mmCIF file of C-alpha atoms and ligand atoms in Angstrom:
data_model
loop_
_atom_site.group_PDB
_atom_site.id
_atom_site.type_symbol
_atom_site.label_atom_id
_atom_site.label_comp_id
_atom_site.label_asym_id
_atom_site.label_seq_id
_atom_site.Cartn_x
_atom_site.Cartn_y
_atom_site.Cartn_z
ATOM 1 C CA UNK A 1 39.000 222.538 74.047
ATOM 2 C CA UNK A 2 39.284 225.137 71.711
ATOM 3 C CA UNK A 3 40.459 224.847 68.304
ATOM 4 C CA UNK A 4 44.671 226.070 67.810
ATOM 5 C CA UNK A 5 46.525 229.040 70.060
ATOM 6 C CA UNK A 6 48.529 231.747 68.939
ATOM 7 C CA UNK A 7 51.439 232.057 70.597
ATOM 8 C CA UNK A 8 55.394 234.109 70.702
ATOM 9 C CA UNK A 9 58.104 232.440 72.453
ATOM 10 C CA UNK A 10 60.955 235.092 73.908
ATOM 11 C CA UNK A 11 63.273 233.393 75.499
ATOM 12 C CA UNK A 12 67.688 234.023 74.782
ATOM 13 C CA UNK A 13 68.397 231.578 72.158
ATOM 14 C CA UNK A 14 69.858 228.192 73.091
ATOM 15 C CA UNK A 15 67.071 228.255 76.248
ATOM 16 C CA UNK A 16 65.312 225.185 74.265
ATOM 17 C CA UNK A 17 62.900 227.649 71.842
ATOM 18 C CA UNK A 18 63.540 225.594 68.832
ATOM 19 C CA UNK A 19 62.750 221.841 70.567
ATOM 20 C CA UNK A 20 59.581 222.758 72.968
ATOM 21 C CA UNK A 21 58.119 224.281 69.848
ATOM 22 C CA UNK A 22 58.312 221.700 68.216
ATOM 23 C CA UNK A 23 57.449 219.470 70.660
ATOM 24 C CA UNK A 24 54.318 222.518 70.813
ATOM 25 C CA UNK A 25 53.241 222.696 67.884
ATOM 26 C CA UNK A 26 52.264 219.178 67.426
ATOM 27 C CA UNK A 27 50.234 219.795 70.535
ATOM 28 C CA UNK A 28 47.750 222.523 69.613
ATOM 29 C CA UNK A 29 48.534 221.019 66.385
ATOM 30 C CA UNK A 30 49.473 224.736 65.162
ATOM 31 C CA UNK A 31 52.254 225.305 62.783
ATOM 32 C CA UNK A 32 55.612 225.916 64.243
ATOM 33 C CA UNK A 33 56.937 229.366 62.744
ATOM 34 C CA UNK A 34 60.621 230.233 63.294
ATOM 35 C CA UNK A 35 61.784 233.036 61.536
ATOM 36 C CA UNK A 36 65.559 231.826 62.177
ATOM 37 C CA UNK A 37 64.356 228.415 60.550
ATOM 38 C CA UNK A 38 62.472 230.913 57.418
ATOM 39 C CA UNK A 39 66.000 232.685 56.871
ATOM 40 C CA UNK A 40 68.248 229.387 57.434
ATOM 41 C CA UNK A 41 65.722 227.989 54.109
ATOM 42 C CA UNK A 42 66.279 230.826 52.033
ATOM 43 C CA UNK A 43 70.460 229.999 52.393
ATOM 44 C CA UNK A 44 69.919 226.936 51.358
ATOM 45 C CA UNK A 45 68.143 227.660 48.530
ATOM 46 C CA UNK A 46 70.165 230.366 47.559
ATOM 47 C CA UNK A 47 67.852 232.699 47.147
ATOM 48 C CA UNK A 48 68.634 236.785 47.358
ATOM 49 C CA UNK A 49 67.308 236.939 50.990
ATOM 50 C CA UNK A 50 69.328 234.409 51.835
ATOM 51 C CA UNK A 51 72.620 235.774 50.200
ATOM 52 C CA UNK A 52 71.578 238.511 52.453
ATOM 53 C CA UNK A 53 70.886 237.261 55.493
ATOM 54 C CA UNK A 54 73.848 234.645 55.496
ATOM 55 C CA UNK A 55 76.126 237.137 56.596
ATOM 56 C CA UNK A 56 73.972 239.118 58.713
ATOM 57 C CA UNK A 57 74.090 235.438 60.588
ATOM 58 C CA UNK A 58 77.186 234.256 60.581
ATOM 59 C CA UNK A 59 78.314 237.723 61.827
ATOM 60 C CA UNK A 60 75.672 237.437 65.079
ATOM 61 C CA UNK A 61 73.170 240.702 64.023
ATOM 62 C CA UNK A 62 69.419 240.519 63.179
ATOM 63 C CA UNK A 63 68.315 240.963 60.033
ATOM 64 C CA UNK A 64 66.508 244.082 58.397
ATOM 65 C CA UNK A 65 63.152 244.583 60.828
ATOM 66 C CA UNK A 66 61.219 245.768 57.364
ATOM 67 C CA UNK A 67 62.249 242.410 55.626
ATOM 68 C CA UNK A 68 61.667 240.275 58.917
ATOM 69 C CA UNK A 69 58.367 241.859 59.086
ATOM 70 C CA UNK A 70 56.971 241.784 55.351
ATOM 71 C CA UNK A 71 57.641 237.329 56.629
ATOM 72 C CA UNK A 72 56.269 237.659 58.890
ATOM 73 C CA UNK A 73 53.458 239.188 57.635
ATOM 74 C CA UNK A 74 53.105 236.687 54.207
ATOM 75 C CA UNK A 75 53.479 233.802 56.383
ATOM 76 C CA UNK A 76 50.937 234.619 58.960
ATOM 77 C CA UNK A 77 48.170 235.889 55.538
ATOM 78 C CA UNK A 78 48.625 231.397 54.350
ATOM 79 C CA UNK A 79 45.618 229.615 55.392
ATOM 80 C CA UNK A 80 47.430 227.279 57.914
ATOM 81 C CA UNK A 81 47.972 229.949 60.521
ATOM 82 C CA UNK A 82 44.613 231.779 59.153
ATOM 83 C CA UNK A 83 42.601 228.971 60.390
ATOM 84 C CA UNK A 84 44.903 226.946 62.977
ATOM 85 C CA UNK A 85 46.770 229.819 64.741
ATOM 86 C CA UNK A 86 50.888 229.391 64.900
ATOM 87 C CA UNK A 87 53.802 229.149 67.447
ATOM 88 C CA UNK A 88 56.049 232.728 66.933
ATOM 89 C CA UNK A 89 59.952 231.567 67.314
ATOM 90 C CA UNK A 90 62.133 234.015 67.384
ATOM 91 C CA UNK A 91 59.902 236.430 66.071
ATOM 92 C CA UNK A 92 59.292 239.212 67.179
ATOM 93 C CA UNK A 93 62.924 240.044 68.533
ATOM 94 C CA UNK A 94 62.486 244.176 68.667
ATOM 95 C CA UNK A 95 60.567 246.385 70.163
ATOM 96 C CA UNK A 96 59.825 248.123 66.291
ATOM 97 C CA UNK A 97 58.746 244.278 65.267
ATOM 98 C CA UNK A 98 56.228 243.739 68.213
ATOM 99 C CA UNK A 99 54.383 246.766 67.606
ATOM 100 C CA UNK A 100 54.593 245.504 63.953
ATOM 101 C CA UNK A 101 52.746 242.622 65.145
ATOM 102 C CA UNK A 102 50.468 244.235 67.073
ATOM 103 C CA UNK A 103 49.150 245.591 63.727
ATOM 104 C CA UNK A 104 49.528 242.339 61.789
ATOM 105 C CA UNK A 105 47.545 240.512 64.477
ATOM 106 C CA UNK A 106 44.895 243.202 65.246
ATOM 107 C CA UNK A 107 42.165 241.057 63.890
ATOM 108 C CA UNK A 108 43.547 237.816 65.753
ATOM 109 C CA UNK A 109 45.200 238.958 68.493
ATOM 110 C CA UNK A 110 48.184 237.267 69.977
ATOM 111 C CA UNK A 111 46.428 234.532 73.262
ATOM 112 C CA UNK A 112 49.569 234.399 74.630
ATOM 113 C CA UNK A 113 53.899 235.598 74.987
ATOM 114 C CA UNK A 114 55.947 233.502 77.057
ATOM 115 C CA UNK A 115 59.199 234.070 78.481
ATOM 116 C CA UNK A 116 61.506 231.415 78.209
ATOM 117 C CA UNK A 117 63.607 232.106 81.294
ATOM 118 C CA UNK A 118 67.082 230.393 81.578
ATOM 119 C CA UNK A 119 69.530 232.551 82.555
ATOM 120 C CA UNK A 120 72.837 233.170 80.225
ATOM 121 C CA UNK A 121 75.507 231.215 81.997
ATOM 122 C CA UNK A 122 73.567 227.965 80.474
ATOM 123 C CA UNK A 123 72.755 228.991 77.933
ATOM 124 C CA UNK A 124 76.358 229.305 76.497
ATOM 125 C CA UNK A 125 76.990 226.135 78.089
ATOM 126 C CA UNK A 126 74.017 223.884 76.013
ATOM 127 C CA UNK A 127 74.452 226.252 72.298
ATOM 128 C CA UNK A 128 77.835 224.960 72.202
ATOM 129 C CA UNK A 129 76.308 221.750 72.730
ATOM 130 C CA UNK A 130 74.051 221.874 69.627
ATOM 131 C CA UNK A 131 73.931 220.484 66.556
ATOM 132 C CA UNK A 132 70.767 220.683 63.748
ATOM 133 C CA UNK A 133 70.000 218.597 60.970
ATOM 134 C CA UNK A 134 71.116 220.223 57.606
ATOM 135 C CA UNK A 135 68.484 219.504 56.328
ATOM 136 C CA UNK A 136 65.028 218.969 57.862
ATOM 137 C CA UNK A 137 67.046 221.785 60.949
ATOM 138 C CA UNK A 138 66.091 218.710 64.098
ATOM 139 C CA UNK A 139 68.072 219.646 66.834
ATOM 140 C CA UNK A 140 70.814 217.449 69.023
ATOM 141 C CA UNK A 141 72.917 217.702 71.627
ATOM 142 C CA UNK A 142 76.708 216.544 71.633
ATOM 143 C CA UNK A 143 76.332 213.509 74.527
ATOM 144 C CA UNK A 144 79.968 212.193 72.524
ATOM 145 C CA UNK A 145 78.602 208.963 72.087
ATOM 146 C CA UNK A 146 77.822 210.292 68.484
ATOM 147 C CA UNK A 147 78.465 207.850 64.633
ATOM 148 C CA UNK A 148 80.582 209.884 62.436
ATOM 149 C CA UNK A 149 79.362 211.283 60.489
ATOM 150 C CA UNK A 150 76.378 211.383 62.497
ATOM 151 C CA UNK A 151 72.749 211.622 60.601
ATOM 152 C CA UNK A 152 70.146 212.899 61.209
ATOM 153 C CA UNK A 153 67.640 210.170 63.016
ATOM 154 C CA UNK A 154 64.174 211.918 61.771
ATOM 155 C CA UNK A 155 65.784 212.371 57.859
ATOM 156 C CA UNK A 156 69.122 211.226 57.309
ATOM 157 C CA UNK A 157 70.572 214.997 56.617
ATOM 158 C CA UNK A 158 74.106 215.420 58.037
ATOM 159 C CA UNK A 159 74.031 216.815 61.600
ATOM 160 C CA UNK A 160 76.405 219.998 62.620
ATOM 161 C CA UNK A 161 77.174 222.654 64.399
ATOM 162 C CA UNK A 162 75.464 225.480 62.887
ATOM 163 C CA UNK A 163 78.016 228.423 61.786
ATOM 164 C CA UNK A 164 76.312 231.209 64.450
ATOM 165 C CA UNK A 165 76.844 228.383 66.726
ATOM 166 C CA UNK A 166 80.478 229.877 67.765
ATOM 167 C CA UNK A 167 81.527 231.137 70.719
ATOM 168 C CA UNK A 168 82.058 234.766 69.737
ATOM 169 C CA UNK A 169 78.704 234.658 67.634
ATOM 170 C CA UNK A 170 76.718 233.471 70.771
ATOM 171 C CA UNK A 171 78.431 236.177 72.829
ATOM 172 C CA UNK A 172 77.499 238.645 70.213
ATOM 173 C CA UNK A 173 73.994 237.199 69.879
ATOM 174 C CA UNK A 174 73.402 236.769 73.710
ATOM 175 C CA UNK A 175 74.335 240.911 73.644
ATOM 176 C CA UNK A 176 72.465 241.365 71.231
ATOM 177 C CA UNK A 177 69.368 239.924 73.109
ATOM 178 C CA UNK A 178 69.660 241.501 76.201
ATOM 179 C CA UNK A 179 69.949 245.256 73.859
ATOM 180 C CA UNK A 180 67.336 244.636 71.429
ATOM 181 C CA UNK A 181 65.133 241.876 72.633
ATOM 182 C CA UNK A 182 64.931 241.531 76.260
ATOM 183 C CA UNK A 183 62.646 244.808 76.433
ATOM 184 C CA UNK A 184 59.856 242.886 74.613
ATOM 185 C CA UNK A 185 59.324 242.068 78.163
ATOM 186 C CA UNK A 186 58.768 244.741 79.256
ATOM 187 C CA UNK A 187 57.032 245.563 76.166
ATOM 188 C CA UNK A 188 54.956 243.115 76.996
ATOM 189 C CA UNK A 189 54.872 242.631 80.112
ATOM 190 C CA UNK A 190 53.577 246.314 81.402
ATOM 191 C CA UNK A 191 51.214 245.615 78.989
ATOM 192 C CA UNK A 192 50.112 242.335 81.032
ATOM 193 C CA UNK A 193 50.387 239.989 78.490
ATOM 194 C CA UNK A 194 53.531 238.482 79.522
ATOM 195 C CA UNK A 195 53.958 234.757 81.636
ATOM 196 C CA UNK A 196 57.388 233.522 82.593
ATOM 197 C CA UNK A 197 58.313 230.401 82.164
ATOM 198 C CA UNK A 198 61.174 229.075 83.927
ATOM 199 C CA UNK A 199 63.670 226.664 81.475
ATOM 200 C CA UNK A 200 65.666 225.249 83.455
ATOM 201 C CA UNK A 201 64.806 222.253 84.015
ATOM 202 C CA UNK A 202 64.146 218.431 82.036
ATOM 203 C CA UNK A 203 62.946 218.878 78.783
ATOM 204 C CA UNK A 204 59.469 217.173 79.606
ATOM 205 C CA UNK A 205 59.240 218.877 83.295
ATOM 206 C CA UNK A 206 59.669 222.609 80.969
ATOM 207 C CA UNK A 207 57.082 221.046 78.370
ATOM 208 C CA UNK A 208 54.847 220.331 81.200
ATOM 209 C CA UNK A 209 55.221 224.599 82.462
ATOM 210 C CA UNK A 210 54.433 225.753 79.043
ATOM 211 C CA UNK A 211 51.571 223.815 78.207
ATOM 212 C CA UNK A 212 50.065 224.274 81.920
ATOM 213 C CA UNK A 213 50.266 227.998 80.965
ATOM 214 C CA UNK A 214 49.073 228.252 77.657
ATOM 215 C CA UNK A 215 46.197 225.867 79.090
ATOM 216 C CA UNK A 216 45.908 228.643 81.870
ATOM 217 C CA UNK A 217 45.804 231.863 79.335
ATOM 218 C CA UNK A 218 43.191 229.799 76.655
ATOM 219 C CA UNK A 219 40.547 229.213 79.475
ATOM 220 C CA UNK A 220 40.627 232.110 82.317
ATOM 221 C CA UNK A 221 39.333 230.999 85.729
HETATM 222 P P1 AMP B 301 67.397 231.898 65.622
HETATM 223 O O1 AMP B 301 67.281 230.493 65.099
HETATM 224 O O2 AMP B 301 66.024 232.261 65.808
HETATM 225 O O3 AMP B 301 68.568 231.713 66.262
HETATM 226 O O4 AMP B 301 67.955 232.894 64.102
HETATM 227 C C1 AMP B 301 69.033 232.407 64.106
HETATM 228 C C2 AMP B 301 69.409 234.147 63.201
HETATM 229 O O5 AMP B 301 68.833 234.620 61.923
HETATM 230 C C3 AMP B 301 69.374 235.225 64.079
HETATM 231 O O6 AMP B 301 70.583 235.403 64.982
HETATM 232 C C4 AMP B 301 69.435 236.805 63.817
HETATM 233 O O7 AMP B 301 70.390 237.221 62.640
HETATM 234 C C5 AMP B 301 68.758 236.158 62.067
HETATM 235 N N1 AMP B 301 67.044 236.003 62.786
HETATM 236 C C6 AMP B 301 65.972 235.497 62.851
HETATM 237 N N2 AMP B 301 64.871 236.108 63.256
HETATM 238 C C7 AMP B 301 64.917 237.536 63.289
HETATM 239 C C8 AMP B 301 64.141 238.474 64.119
HETATM 240 N N3 AMP B 301 62.825 237.870 63.989
HETATM 241 N N4 AMP B 301 64.732 239.565 63.505
HETATM 242 C C9 AMP B 301 66.324 239.638 62.623
HETATM 243 N N5 AMP B 301 66.602 238.520 62.657
HETATM 244 C C10 AMP B 301 66.518 237.491 63.224
#
């Protein structure tokens, strides 16, 4: 087996990226780097970045490219990412960020870019049922059978709806995805660097499709 992988997963918010990335990070033993989770952590810690990011996130906008590129540059320079690789989730979100990432990774290029493809109407339904642990970020889906108050199976934290999962903010984020992030498909696709994976099946089936796509890209032929 080739050690590690350097992977980007693109896709609409609510396509199941977060859950799949966590599982993939265990499978390939590489860190899962979620820029949304990094920003939410700084909101929880009350840092200067967190105070700025809170407003942007809640209004469903994007944090500025310079800030995001700086965050990712620092994170990818850490030992775990340099030695084993990483799964980037939520970055790049604009063509500017993708161009900056190509520069950052020039000496150790990304192995695979995956578009986890789920149509818009399906993700709206999924996001409105999404809940997340306030402390460790584990994702859950409402089934109607949860105990109240709902606590996290992993760490015992409160399980809540993300402030940016309100219907208005979700629709704004999806509009933003079409205008800002969808051009990435062309950016990577035209360079022959993109693998599209159908994300509409059960989580286990989608996980199988993802690992098949990643293994094929790591071991061509
Ligand atoms: P996510 O958890 O990936 O859905 O991210 C939550 C929010 O964090 C997004 O709606 C943006 O406001 C912000 N964010 C996360 N990643 C980025 C990024 N690469 N560029 C700009 N904003 C981001």
